[in-house]
Tab-separated table of C-alpha atoms in Angstrom:
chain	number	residue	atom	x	y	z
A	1	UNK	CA	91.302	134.300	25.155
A	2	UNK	CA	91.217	137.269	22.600
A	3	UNK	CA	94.829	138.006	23.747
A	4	UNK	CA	95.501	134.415	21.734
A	5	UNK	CA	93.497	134.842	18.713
A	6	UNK	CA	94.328	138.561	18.117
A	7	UNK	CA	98.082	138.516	18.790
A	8	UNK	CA	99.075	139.865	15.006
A	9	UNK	CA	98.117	142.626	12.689
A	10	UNK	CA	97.078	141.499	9.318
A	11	UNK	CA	94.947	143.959	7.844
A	12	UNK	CA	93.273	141.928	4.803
A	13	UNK	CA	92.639	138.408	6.488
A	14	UNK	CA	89.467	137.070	7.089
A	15	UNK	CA	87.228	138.082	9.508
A	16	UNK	CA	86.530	134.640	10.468
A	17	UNK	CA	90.024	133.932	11.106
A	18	UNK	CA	90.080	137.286	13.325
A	19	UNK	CA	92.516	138.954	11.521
A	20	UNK	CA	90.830	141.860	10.876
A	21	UNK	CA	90.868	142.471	14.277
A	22	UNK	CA	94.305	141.701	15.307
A	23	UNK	CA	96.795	143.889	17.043
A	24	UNK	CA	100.286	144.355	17.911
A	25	UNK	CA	100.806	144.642	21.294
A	26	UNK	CA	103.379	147.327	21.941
A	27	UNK	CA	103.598	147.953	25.587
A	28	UNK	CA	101.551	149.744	28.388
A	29	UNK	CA	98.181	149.410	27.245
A	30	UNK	CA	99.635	150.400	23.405
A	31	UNK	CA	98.284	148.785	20.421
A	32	UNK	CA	98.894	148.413	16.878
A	33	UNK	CA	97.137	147.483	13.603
A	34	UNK	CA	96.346	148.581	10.389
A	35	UNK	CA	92.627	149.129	8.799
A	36	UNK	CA	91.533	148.651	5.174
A	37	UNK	CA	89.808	150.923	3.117
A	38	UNK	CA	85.794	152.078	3.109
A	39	UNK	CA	83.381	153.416	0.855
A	40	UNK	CA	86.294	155.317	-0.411
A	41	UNK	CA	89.594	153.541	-0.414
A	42	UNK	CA	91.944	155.800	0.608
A	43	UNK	CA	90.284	155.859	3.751
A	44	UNK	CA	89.956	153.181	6.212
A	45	UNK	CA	86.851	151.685	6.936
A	46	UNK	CA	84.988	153.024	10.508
A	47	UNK	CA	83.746	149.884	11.546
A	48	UNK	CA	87.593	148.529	10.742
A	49	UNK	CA	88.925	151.218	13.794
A	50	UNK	CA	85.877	150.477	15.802
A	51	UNK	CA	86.414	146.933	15.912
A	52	UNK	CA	90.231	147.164	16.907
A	53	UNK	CA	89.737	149.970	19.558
A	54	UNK	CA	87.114	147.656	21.206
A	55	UNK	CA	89.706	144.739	21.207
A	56	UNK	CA	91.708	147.259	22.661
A	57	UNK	CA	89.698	147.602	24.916
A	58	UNK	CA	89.353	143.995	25.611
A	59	UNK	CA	92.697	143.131	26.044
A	60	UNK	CA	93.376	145.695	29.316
A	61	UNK	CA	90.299	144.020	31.475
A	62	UNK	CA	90.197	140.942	33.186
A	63	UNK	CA	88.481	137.969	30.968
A	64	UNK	CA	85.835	137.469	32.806
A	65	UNK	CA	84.012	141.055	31.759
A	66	UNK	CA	82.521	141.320	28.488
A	67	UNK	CA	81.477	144.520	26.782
A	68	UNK	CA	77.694	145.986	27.146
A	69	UNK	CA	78.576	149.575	25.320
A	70	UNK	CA	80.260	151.364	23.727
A	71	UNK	CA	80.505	155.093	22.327
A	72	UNK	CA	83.021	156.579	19.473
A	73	UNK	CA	83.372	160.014	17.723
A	74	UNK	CA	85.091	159.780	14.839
A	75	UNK	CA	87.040	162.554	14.500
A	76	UNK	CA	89.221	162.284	11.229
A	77	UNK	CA	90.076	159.743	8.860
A	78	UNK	CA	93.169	157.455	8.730
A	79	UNK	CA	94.652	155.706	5.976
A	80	UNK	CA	95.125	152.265	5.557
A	81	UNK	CA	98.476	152.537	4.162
A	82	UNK	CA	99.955	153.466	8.081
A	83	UNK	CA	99.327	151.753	11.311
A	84	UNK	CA	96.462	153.087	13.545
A	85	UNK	CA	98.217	153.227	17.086
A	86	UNK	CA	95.466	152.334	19.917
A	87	UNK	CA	96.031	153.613	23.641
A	88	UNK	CA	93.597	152.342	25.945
A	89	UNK	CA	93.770	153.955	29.363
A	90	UNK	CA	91.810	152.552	32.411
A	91	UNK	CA	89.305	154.945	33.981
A	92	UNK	CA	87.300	152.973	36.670
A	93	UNK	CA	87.532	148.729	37.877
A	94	UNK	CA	84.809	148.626	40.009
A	95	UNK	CA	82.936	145.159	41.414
A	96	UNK	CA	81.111	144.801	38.506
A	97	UNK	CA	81.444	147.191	36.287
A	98	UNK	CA	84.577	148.434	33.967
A	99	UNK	CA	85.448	151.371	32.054
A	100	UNK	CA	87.685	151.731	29.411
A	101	UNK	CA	89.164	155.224	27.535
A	102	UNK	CA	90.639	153.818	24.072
A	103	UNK	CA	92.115	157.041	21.609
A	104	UNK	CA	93.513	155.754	18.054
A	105	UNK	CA	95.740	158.214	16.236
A	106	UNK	CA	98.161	157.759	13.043
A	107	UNK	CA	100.811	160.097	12.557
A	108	UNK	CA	100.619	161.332	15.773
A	109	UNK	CA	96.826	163.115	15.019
A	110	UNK	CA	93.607	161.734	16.921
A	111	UNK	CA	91.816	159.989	14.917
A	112	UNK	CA	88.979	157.975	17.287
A	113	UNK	CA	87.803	158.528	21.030
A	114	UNK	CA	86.218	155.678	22.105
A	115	UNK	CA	84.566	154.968	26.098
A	116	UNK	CA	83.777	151.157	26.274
A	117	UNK	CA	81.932	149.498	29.870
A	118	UNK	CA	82.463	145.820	30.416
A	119	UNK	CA	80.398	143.810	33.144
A	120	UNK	CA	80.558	140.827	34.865
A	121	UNK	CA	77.539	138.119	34.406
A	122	UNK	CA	74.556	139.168	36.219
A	123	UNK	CA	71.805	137.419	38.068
A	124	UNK	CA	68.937	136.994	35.353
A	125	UNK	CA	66.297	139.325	35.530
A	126	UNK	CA	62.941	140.182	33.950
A	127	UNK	CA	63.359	140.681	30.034
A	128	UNK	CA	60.927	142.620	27.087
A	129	UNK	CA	61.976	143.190	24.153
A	130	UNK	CA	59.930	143.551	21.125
A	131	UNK	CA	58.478	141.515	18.060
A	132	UNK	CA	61.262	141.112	15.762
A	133	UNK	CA	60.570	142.047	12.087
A	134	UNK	CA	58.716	139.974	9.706
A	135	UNK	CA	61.146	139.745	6.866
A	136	UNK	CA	62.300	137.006	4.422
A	137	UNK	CA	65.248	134.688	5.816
A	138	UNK	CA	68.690	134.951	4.399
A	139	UNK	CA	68.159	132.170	1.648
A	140	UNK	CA	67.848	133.025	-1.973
A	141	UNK	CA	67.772	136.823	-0.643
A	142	UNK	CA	70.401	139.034	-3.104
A	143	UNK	CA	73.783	139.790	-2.308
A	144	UNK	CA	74.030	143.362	-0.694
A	145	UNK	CA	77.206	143.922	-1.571
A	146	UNK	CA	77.123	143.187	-4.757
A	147	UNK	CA	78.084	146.697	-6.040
A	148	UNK	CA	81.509	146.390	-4.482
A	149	UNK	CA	84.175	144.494	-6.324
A	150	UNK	CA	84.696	140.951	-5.278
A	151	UNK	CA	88.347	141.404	-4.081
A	152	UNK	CA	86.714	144.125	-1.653
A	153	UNK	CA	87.536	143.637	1.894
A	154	UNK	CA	84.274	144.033	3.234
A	155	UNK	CA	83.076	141.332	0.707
A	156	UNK	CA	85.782	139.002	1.820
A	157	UNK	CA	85.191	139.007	5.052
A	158	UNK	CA	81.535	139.393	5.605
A	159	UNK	CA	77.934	137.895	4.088
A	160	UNK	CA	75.367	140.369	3.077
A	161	UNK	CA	72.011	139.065	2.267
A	162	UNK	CA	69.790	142.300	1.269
A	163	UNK	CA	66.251	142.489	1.709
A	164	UNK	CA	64.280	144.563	-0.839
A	165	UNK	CA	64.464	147.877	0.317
A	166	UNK	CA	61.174	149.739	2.114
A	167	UNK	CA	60.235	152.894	3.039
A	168	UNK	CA	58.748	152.753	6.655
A	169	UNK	CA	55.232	153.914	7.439
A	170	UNK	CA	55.973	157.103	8.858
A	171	UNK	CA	56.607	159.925	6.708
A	172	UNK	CA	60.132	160.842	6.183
A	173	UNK	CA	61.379	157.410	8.003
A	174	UNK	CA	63.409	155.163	5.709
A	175	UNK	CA	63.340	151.148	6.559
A	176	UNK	CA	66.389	148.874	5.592
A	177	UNK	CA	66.884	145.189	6.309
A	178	UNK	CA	69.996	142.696	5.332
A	179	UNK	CA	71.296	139.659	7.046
A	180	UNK	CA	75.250	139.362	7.818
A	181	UNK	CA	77.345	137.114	9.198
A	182	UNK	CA	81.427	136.522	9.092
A	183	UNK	CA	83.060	134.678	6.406
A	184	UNK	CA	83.879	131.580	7.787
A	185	UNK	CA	83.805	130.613	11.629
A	186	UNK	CA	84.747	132.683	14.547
A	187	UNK	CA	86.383	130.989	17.586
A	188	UNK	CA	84.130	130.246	20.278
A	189	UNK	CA	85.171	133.663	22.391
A	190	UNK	CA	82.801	135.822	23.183
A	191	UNK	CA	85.298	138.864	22.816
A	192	UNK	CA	85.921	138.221	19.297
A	193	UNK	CA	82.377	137.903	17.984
A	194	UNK	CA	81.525	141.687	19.711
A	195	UNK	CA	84.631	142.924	18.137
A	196	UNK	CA	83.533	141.293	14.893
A	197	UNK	CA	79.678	142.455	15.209
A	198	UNK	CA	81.155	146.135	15.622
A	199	UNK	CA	83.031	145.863	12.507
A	200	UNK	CA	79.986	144.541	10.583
A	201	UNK	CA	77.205	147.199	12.427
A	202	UNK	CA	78.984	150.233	10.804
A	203	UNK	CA	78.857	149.290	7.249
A	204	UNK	CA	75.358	149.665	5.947
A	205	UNK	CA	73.290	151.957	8.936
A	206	UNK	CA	74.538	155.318	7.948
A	207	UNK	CA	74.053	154.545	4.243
A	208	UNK	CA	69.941	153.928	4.996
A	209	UNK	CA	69.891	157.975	3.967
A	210	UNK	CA	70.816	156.936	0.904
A	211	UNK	CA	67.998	155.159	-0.317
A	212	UNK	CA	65.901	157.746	-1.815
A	213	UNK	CA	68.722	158.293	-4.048
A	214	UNK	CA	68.187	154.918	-5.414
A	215	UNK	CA	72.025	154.029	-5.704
A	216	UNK	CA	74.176	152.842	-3.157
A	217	UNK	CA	76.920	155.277	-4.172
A	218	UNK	CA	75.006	158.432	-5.297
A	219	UNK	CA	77.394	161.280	-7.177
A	220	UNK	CA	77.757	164.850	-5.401
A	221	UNK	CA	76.713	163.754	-1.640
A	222	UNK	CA	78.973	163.153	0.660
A	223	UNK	CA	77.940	160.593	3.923
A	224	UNK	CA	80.712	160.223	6.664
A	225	UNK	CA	80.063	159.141	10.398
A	226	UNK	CA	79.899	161.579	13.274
A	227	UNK	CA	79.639	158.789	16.006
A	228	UNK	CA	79.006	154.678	16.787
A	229	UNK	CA	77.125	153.831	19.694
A	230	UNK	CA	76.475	149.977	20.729
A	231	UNK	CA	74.781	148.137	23.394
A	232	UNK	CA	74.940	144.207	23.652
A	233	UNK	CA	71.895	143.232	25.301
A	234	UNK	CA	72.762	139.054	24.877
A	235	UNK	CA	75.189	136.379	23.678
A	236	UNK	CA	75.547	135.942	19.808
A	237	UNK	CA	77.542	134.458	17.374
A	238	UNK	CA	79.015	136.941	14.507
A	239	UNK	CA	79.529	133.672	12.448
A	240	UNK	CA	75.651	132.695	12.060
A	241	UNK	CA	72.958	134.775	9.758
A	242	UNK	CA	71.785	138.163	11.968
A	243	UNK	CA	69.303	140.388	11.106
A	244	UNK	CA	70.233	143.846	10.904
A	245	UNK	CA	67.332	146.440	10.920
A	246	UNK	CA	68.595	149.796	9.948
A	247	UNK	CA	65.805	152.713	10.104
A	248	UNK	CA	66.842	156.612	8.857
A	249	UNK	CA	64.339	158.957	11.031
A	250	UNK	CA	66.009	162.200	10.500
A	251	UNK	CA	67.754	164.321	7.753
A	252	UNK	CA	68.541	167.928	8.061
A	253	UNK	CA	71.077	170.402	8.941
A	254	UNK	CA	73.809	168.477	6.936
A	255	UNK	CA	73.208	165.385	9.271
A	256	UNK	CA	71.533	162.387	9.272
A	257	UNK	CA	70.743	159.919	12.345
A	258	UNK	CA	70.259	155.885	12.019
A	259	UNK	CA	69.135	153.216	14.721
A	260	UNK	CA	69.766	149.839	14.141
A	261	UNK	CA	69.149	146.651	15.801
A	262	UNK	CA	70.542	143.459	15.257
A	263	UNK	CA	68.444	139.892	15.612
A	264	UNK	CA	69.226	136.105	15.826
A	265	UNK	CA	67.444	133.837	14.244
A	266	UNK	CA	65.323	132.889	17.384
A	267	UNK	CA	63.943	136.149	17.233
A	268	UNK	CA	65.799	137.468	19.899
A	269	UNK	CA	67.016	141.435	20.097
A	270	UNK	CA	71.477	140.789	20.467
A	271	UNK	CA	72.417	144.492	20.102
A	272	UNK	CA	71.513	147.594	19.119
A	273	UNK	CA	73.264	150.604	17.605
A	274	UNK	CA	72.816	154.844	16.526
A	275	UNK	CA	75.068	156.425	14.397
A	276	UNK	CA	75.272	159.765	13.186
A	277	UNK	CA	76.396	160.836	9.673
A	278	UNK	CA	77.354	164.128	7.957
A	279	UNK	CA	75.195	164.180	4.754
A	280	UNK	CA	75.408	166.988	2.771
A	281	UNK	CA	76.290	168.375	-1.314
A	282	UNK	CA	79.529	167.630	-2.496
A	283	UNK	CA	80.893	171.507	-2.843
């Protein structure tokens, strides 16, 4: 089904429309689509390239596998002014398990390797998981991204709802909770709202270093992701309120690393995600 609703790039629709996401398909496991800007515009977004390399990825298995990880190093920025071209090679198809290699490049440089395994359903086992955190729900919470412009693209296509800031109780380990969800409503295809939950899970985890700064955009440090790594423990919907928990245990040697877990509303544990981020001094 996500060869239907992603079947054009449009790089400022909504997300719950699925534009964001969509790709040109040009051939031989070749994709195209273009990326809008981050935390500085002239550079696109991460979660933006993550998202389209996993539907990528989705679109060269069969439909009855859905993702359960994934793992990306960025390795240089694109611009959203040029297409980002997506080549997703398959490395293994086996009975239950697939693996897909997806590179994006623009202008010909690598910009994005990307490994992605899909599954097929699986007899239910035991589960654990644990408590979710006790935080305020989404209503009457602030908006979290109200420091970006309201024509922003990340503020057109997702809801932030922030709660207050915390530092954990371990020294040196920095707490940060918001809700998000997609503008709008997704289709009901299970492809889509992973693809949408990895554009959304790269936006505020790396940024948890920045809280002792107090500002969300402080001047003379520079924050850029390293890596993405996902794992989708259940079914979720990208279109209704989840709980991300973003914790910062570690700062040093010009790098920062950030866990983060995303929650439904039933209190159950949907995904979970580490990132690592160059942090350092502006020279």
């Amino acid at each position: 089904m996500i060869n239907g609703v992603l079947d054009q790039a449009q790089p400022f629709g909504p997300l719950g429309k699925g534009e964001r996401l969509a790709l040109v398909d040009v051939g031989s496991g070749v994709f195209e689509g273009y990326c809008h800007g981050g935390r500085a515009q002239e550079r696109a977004y991460g979660g933006a390239v993550v998202g389209q390399a996993l539907a990528a990825a989705y679109r060269t298995v069969e439909d009855d596998r859905s993702v359960h990880s994934l793992h990306a190093y960025f390795l240089r920025a694109v611009t959203p002014e040029l297409p980002t071209r997506y080549v997703s090679d398959a490395v293994r198809d086996g009975r239950s398990y697939s693996v897909r290699q997806v590179t994006a490049s623009q202008g010909g440089k690598e910009a994005l390797t990307m490994s992605v395994s899909f599954k097929l359903p699986q007899p239910e086992g035991s589960r654990r998981q644990p408590g979710m955190p006790d935080v305020p729900g989404p209503e009457g919470l602030d908006d979290g991204f109200a420091f970006r412009p309201a024509t922003h693209p990340l503020r057109t296509a997702v809801e932030c709802r922030q709660v207050p800031d915390a530092v954990g109780p371990d020294e040196g380990q920095i707490e940060r909770f918001a809700w998000f969800r997609s503008v709008g409503a997704l289709p009901d295809d299970p492809a889509l709202h992973a693809c949408a939950l990895a554009y959304i899970s790269d936006a505020p985890l790396a940024p948890t270093a920045l809280v002792p700064y107090g500002e969300p955009r402080p001047v003379g440090v520079v924050l850029a992701s390293l890596d993405h790594a996902m794992w989708f423990h259940r079914p979720f919907r990208a279109d209704e309120w989840l709980l991300y928990a973003c914790r910062s245990r570690l700062a040093g040697d010009g790098r920062t690393l950030a866990y983060g877990e995303f929650w439904d509303r039933r209190g159950q544990l949907v995904a979970s995600v580490v990132q690592e981020a160059l942090l350092r001094a502006r020279a």
